[in-house]
Coordinates of C-alpha atoms in Angstrom, one line a residue:
M182 CA -44.3 -58.9 -46.1
M183 CA -42.7 -57.0 -48.8
V184 CA -40.1 -54.6 -48.2
K185 CA -38.5 -52.1 -50.5
V186 CA -34.5 -52.7 -50.4
G187 CA -32.9 -50.2 -52.6
S188 CA -34.7 -50.5 -56.1
R189 CA -36.2 -53.8 -55.4
E190 CA -39.2 -55.0 -53.6
L191 CA -38.3 -58.2 -51.6
E192 CA -40.0 -60.7 -49.4
L193 CA -39.0 -60.4 -45.6
N194 CA -38.1 -63.8 -44.7
G195 CA -38.2 -65.1 -48.3
P196 CA -35.2 -66.2 -50.4
H197 CA -33.4 -62.9 -50.5
L198 CA -34.1 -61.2 -47.2
T199 CA -33.8 -62.3 -43.8
E200 CA -33.6 -60.5 -40.2
L201 CA -30.5 -59.3 -38.6
R202 CA -29.5 -60.9 -35.4
S203 CA -28.9 -59.1 -32.2
S204 CA -25.7 -59.4 -30.2
N205 CA -27.0 -58.2 -27.0
D206 CA -26.9 -61.7 -25.6
I207 CA -23.0 -61.5 -25.7
L208 CA -22.7 -57.8 -24.8
D209 CA -20.7 -58.6 -21.6
D210 CA -18.1 -60.7 -23.5
V211 CA -15.6 -58.6 -25.5
Q212 CA -14.1 -61.7 -26.9
A213 CA -17.3 -63.1 -28.0
L214 CA -18.2 -59.7 -29.7
R215 CA -14.8 -59.7 -31.5
E216 CA -15.6 -63.1 -32.8
R217 CA -19.2 -62.3 -33.7
M218 CA -18.0 -59.3 -35.6
E219 CA -15.4 -61.6 -37.4
E220 CA -18.2 -64.1 -38.1
D221 CA -21.1 -61.9 -39.2
G222 CA -19.4 -58.6 -40.2
Y223 CA -21.6 -56.6 -37.9
L224 CA -23.0 -56.1 -34.4
L225 CA -26.8 -55.2 -33.8
I226 CA -26.9 -53.9 -30.4
R227 CA -30.4 -52.9 -29.0
G228 CA -30.5 -50.1 -26.5
F229 CA -26.8 -49.3 -26.8
H230 CA -27.2 -45.6 -26.4
D231 CA -29.5 -44.1 -23.7
R232 CA -32.8 -43.8 -25.6
E233 CA -33.8 -40.3 -23.8
Q234 CA -30.4 -38.8 -24.9
V235 CA -31.1 -39.8 -28.5
L236 CA -34.5 -38.5 -28.4
T237 CA -33.2 -35.2 -27.1
A238 CA -30.7 -35.1 -30.0
R239 CA -33.8 -35.9 -32.3
R240 CA -35.7 -32.8 -31.1
A241 CA -32.7 -30.6 -31.5
I242 CA -32.3 -31.8 -35.2
L243 CA -35.8 -31.4 -36.0
E244 CA -35.8 -28.0 -34.6
K245 CA -33.0 -27.1 -36.9
M246 CA -34.8 -28.7 -39.9
N247 CA -38.0 -26.8 -38.8
K248 CA -36.0 -23.3 -39.1
M249 CA -34.8 -24.6 -42.5
G250 CA -38.5 -24.9 -43.5
K251 CA -38.2 -28.6 -44.0
L252 CA -40.9 -29.7 -41.9
E253 CA -44.8 -29.5 -42.6
R254 CA -46.7 -26.8 -40.8
D255 CA -49.4 -27.6 -38.3
T256 CA -47.9 -31.1 -37.5
L257 CA -46.1 -32.3 -34.3
L258 CA -42.3 -31.5 -34.5
E259 CA -41.5 -35.0 -33.1
E260 CA -43.3 -36.6 -36.1
G261 CA -40.9 -35.2 -38.5
V262 CA -43.5 -34.7 -41.3
I263 CA -41.8 -33.6 -44.6
A264 CA -42.9 -30.3 -46.0
D265 CA -44.4 -30.4 -49.4
G266 CA -41.7 -30.3 -51.9
S267 CA -38.8 -31.0 -49.5
K268 CA -36.3 -33.6 -50.2
S269 CA -33.5 -35.5 -48.2
I270 CA -31.1 -33.4 -46.4
F271 CA -27.4 -34.1 -45.8
M272 CA -26.1 -32.4 -42.6
G273 CA -22.7 -34.0 -42.5
G274 CA -20.0 -32.1 -40.6
T275 CA -18.7 -31.6 -37.3
N276 CA -22.3 -30.7 -36.0
E277 CA -21.0 -28.5 -33.1
D278 CA -24.5 -26.7 -33.3
L279 CA -25.9 -29.9 -32.1
P280 CA -24.2 -30.6 -28.8
E281 CA -27.0 -33.0 -28.0
L282 CA -26.1 -35.2 -30.8
L283 CA -22.4 -35.1 -30.0
N284 CA -23.3 -36.2 -26.4
V285 CA -24.5 -39.4 -27.9
L286 CA -21.6 -40.1 -30.3
N287 CA -18.9 -38.9 -28.4
G288 CA -19.9 -39.8 -24.9
D289 CA -17.7 -42.0 -22.3
H290 CA -20.1 -44.9 -23.0
V291 CA -19.3 -45.5 -26.8
M292 CA -15.7 -44.5 -26.3
R293 CA -15.3 -47.0 -23.6
F294 CA -16.9 -49.8 -25.7
F295 CA -14.3 -49.3 -28.5
D296 CA -11.5 -49.2 -26.2
E297 CA -12.6 -52.5 -25.1
L298 CA -13.4 -53.9 -28.6
L299 CA -10.0 -52.8 -29.9
G300 CA -8.0 -53.6 -26.9
E301 CA -6.4 -50.1 -26.9
Q302 CA -7.3 -46.3 -26.9
S303 CA -9.9 -45.5 -29.5
L304 CA -10.9 -42.1 -31.3
T305 CA -13.9 -41.0 -33.3
Y306 CA -13.8 -38.8 -36.5
H307 CA -14.8 -35.5 -35.8
Y308 CA -16.9 -35.5 -39.0
K309 CA -20.4 -37.2 -38.6
W310 CA -22.5 -38.1 -41.2
L311 CA -26.2 -36.9 -40.2
R312 CA -28.9 -37.5 -42.7
A313 CA -32.8 -36.8 -43.0
V314 CA -34.0 -39.2 -45.7
G315 CA -37.1 -38.0 -47.5
S316 CA -40.0 -40.0 -49.2
G317 CA -38.8 -42.2 -52.0
D318 CA -35.2 -42.0 -51.3
F319 CA -32.6 -44.7 -50.1
T320 CA -29.1 -45.3 -50.1
G321 CA -27.4 -47.7 -52.6
A322 CA -25.3 -50.7 -52.0
H323 CA -21.7 -49.7 -51.1
Y324 CA -18.6 -50.6 -49.1
D325 CA -17.6 -47.6 -46.7
I326 CA -13.9 -48.1 -47.5
V327 CA -14.5 -46.4 -50.8
Y328 CA -15.1 -43.1 -49.1
M329 CA -12.6 -43.3 -46.1
G330 CA -9.9 -45.7 -47.1
R331 CA -6.8 -43.2 -46.9
G332 CA -6.0 -44.2 -43.2
T333 CA -6.1 -47.4 -41.5
H334 CA -8.8 -50.0 -43.0
N335 CA -9.6 -51.1 -39.4
V336 CA -12.3 -48.3 -38.9
Y337 CA -15.9 -49.2 -37.6
T338 CA -19.0 -47.4 -38.5
V339 CA -21.8 -46.9 -36.0
W340 CA -25.1 -46.4 -37.6
S341 CA -27.5 -44.9 -35.1
P342 CA -31.2 -44.3 -35.9
I343 CA -32.3 -41.0 -34.5
G344 CA -35.8 -42.0 -33.6
D345 CA -37.8 -45.3 -34.0
I346 CA -37.5 -46.8 -37.6
S347 CA -40.1 -49.1 -39.3
Y348 CA -39.7 -51.1 -42.3
E349 CA -41.4 -48.5 -44.2
M350 CA -39.2 -45.6 -43.0
G351 CA -36.2 -47.4 -44.5
G352 CA -33.6 -48.6 -42.0
L353 CA -30.3 -50.2 -43.1
A354 CA -29.9 -53.7 -44.8
M355 CA -26.7 -55.6 -44.8
C356 CA -25.4 -58.2 -47.3
L357 CA -24.5 -61.1 -45.1
G358 CA -21.2 -62.6 -45.9
S359 CA -20.1 -59.6 -48.2
H360 CA -17.0 -58.9 -45.9
R361 CA -15.6 -62.2 -47.3
F362 CA -16.3 -61.4 -51.0
D363 CA -12.5 -61.3 -52.0
S364 CA -13.1 -60.4 -55.7
L365 CA -15.2 -57.5 -54.8
K366 CA -12.9 -56.3 -52.1
N367 CA -10.0 -56.4 -54.5
S368 CA -12.0 -54.7 -57.3
Y369 CA -14.6 -52.1 -55.9
G370 CA -13.2 -52.2 -52.5
T371 CA -9.8 -50.7 -53.8
K372 CA -11.7 -47.4 -55.1
D373 CA -11.4 -43.9 -53.8
S374 CA -14.7 -42.0 -54.4
D375 CA -12.8 -38.7 -54.7
R376 CA -9.8 -39.9 -56.9
D377 CA -11.9 -42.4 -59.0
G378 CA -15.4 -40.7 -59.0
I379 CA -17.1 -43.6 -57.8
G380 CA -19.8 -44.0 -55.2
H381 CA -22.4 -46.7 -54.6
Y382 CA -22.0 -50.1 -56.4
T383 CA -25.5 -50.5 -57.3
D384 CA -29.0 -49.7 -56.5
D385 CA -30.1 -53.3 -57.1
P386 CA -29.5 -55.6 -54.1
L387 CA -29.8 -58.6 -56.1
V388 CA -27.0 -57.6 -58.4
I389 CA -24.6 -58.3 -55.6
T390 CA -26.2 -61.6 -54.2
E391 CA -26.7 -63.1 -57.7
K392 CA -23.0 -62.5 -58.5
F393 CA -21.1 -62.9 -55.2
G394 CA -23.6 -64.9 -53.0
G395 CA -24.8 -64.0 -49.8
Q396 CA -28.3 -62.7 -48.5
W397 CA -29.6 -59.4 -47.2
A398 CA -30.8 -58.7 -43.9
T399 CA -32.6 -56.0 -42.1
T400 CA -34.9 -55.3 -39.2
T401 CA -36.8 -52.4 -37.5
F402 CA -35.0 -50.1 -35.2
E403 CA -35.7 -48.1 -32.0
A404 CA -33.9 -44.9 -30.7
G405 CA -30.9 -46.2 -28.9
D406 CA -30.2 -49.2 -31.2
V407 CA -26.9 -49.2 -33.2
L408 CA -25.5 -51.3 -36.1
I409 CA -21.6 -51.7 -35.9
F410 CA -19.7 -52.7 -38.9
G411 CA -16.4 -52.6 -40.8
M412 CA -15.3 -51.0 -43.9
F413 CA -15.8 -54.1 -46.1
L414 CA -19.6 -55.1 -45.4
M415 CA -21.9 -54.2 -48.3
H416 CA -25.0 -52.3 -47.0
C417 CA -27.6 -50.3 -48.4
S418 CA -30.9 -48.8 -47.0
L419 CA -34.5 -49.6 -47.3
E420 CA -36.6 -47.0 -49.2
N421 CA -38.5 -44.3 -47.1
T422 CA -42.0 -44.9 -48.4
T423 CA -43.6 -42.6 -45.6
N424 CA -44.2 -39.0 -45.3
Q425 CA -41.8 -38.6 -42.3
Y426 CA -38.0 -37.9 -42.4
R427 CA -35.9 -40.9 -41.6
I428 CA -33.1 -39.3 -39.4
S429 CA -29.8 -41.4 -38.7
V430 CA -26.2 -40.7 -38.4
D431 CA -23.0 -42.6 -39.0
A432 CA -20.0 -41.9 -36.7
R433 CA -16.6 -43.6 -37.3
Y434 CA -14.3 -45.2 -34.6
Q435 CA -10.8 -46.6 -34.9
S436 CA -7.6 -46.9 -32.7
A437 CA -5.9 -43.9 -31.8
T438 CA -2.6 -45.4 -32.7
E439 CA -3.4 -46.0 -36.4
L440 CA -3.4 -43.7 -39.4
V441 CA -6.6 -41.5 -39.7
D442 CA -8.0 -40.5 -43.2
E443 CA -7.4 -36.8 -42.9
R444 CA -10.5 -35.9 -44.7
W445 CA -12.6 -36.7 -41.9
S446 CA -10.7 -35.5 -38.8
G447 CA -9.4 -32.2 -37.3
K448 CA -11.4 -29.1 -36.3
K449 CA -12.5 -28.4 -39.8
P450 CA -12.4 -31.7 -41.6
R451 CA -12.6 -31.0 -45.5
G452 CA -14.6 -34.1 -46.5
H453 CA -14.8 -35.1 -50.0
H454 CA -12.6 -33.2 -52.6
K455 CA -10.9 -33.9 -55.9

């Protein structure tokens, strides 16, 4: 099976692309989760969120998008069919108009998980990175540290698909081992997107593996699944080759005792700025 990863078409389970591994087998062992995070750089947890809560959030998001005229008329709302001429939509912010989404991302379940993983009280950034990715679009390969490196570097991204995501709809792909690419961490990983005017490292995933090593990995996702990873794991997305929006959200979590990047927290986080 061929999969469109960034700007490349790669063979699933071929030389460049493999499957992500689940960590559900060690979900009740926090020390094992810490060791897995250190080893793999990520945790894939199936059914982490309550599926019905995620689908309730999905409906609220789609209703918002429908009011914006972004969905095709005379189609089922739940299918999220892209209106003719509509593109990807970025809905980043505090999302206070979407309490259904915040119930998923700020709830006791996820906060308790990070309290235990970090071994101390955790917090989540007020800003959430909500996206509806349109047909033909994808996210280029990057480290998250480039976008949120002004506080502690011990920040975790939780990527949550808001709905079921096939290979064709374009979920995330991770570059295995890239959290140990010291030369990349010490060059690109020291950049600041606002200060340096830099963003994605490349749209071509093989530029990274041919230069630094590693292998790309991806999978299909269902509503409730999450990918959790640190600031120095190179990742991108598959291209959305369907006529339906791929809806997902990034939320960030860290220790409450460590410095927070002020761009992303507070009642009115200002986000990126020069």
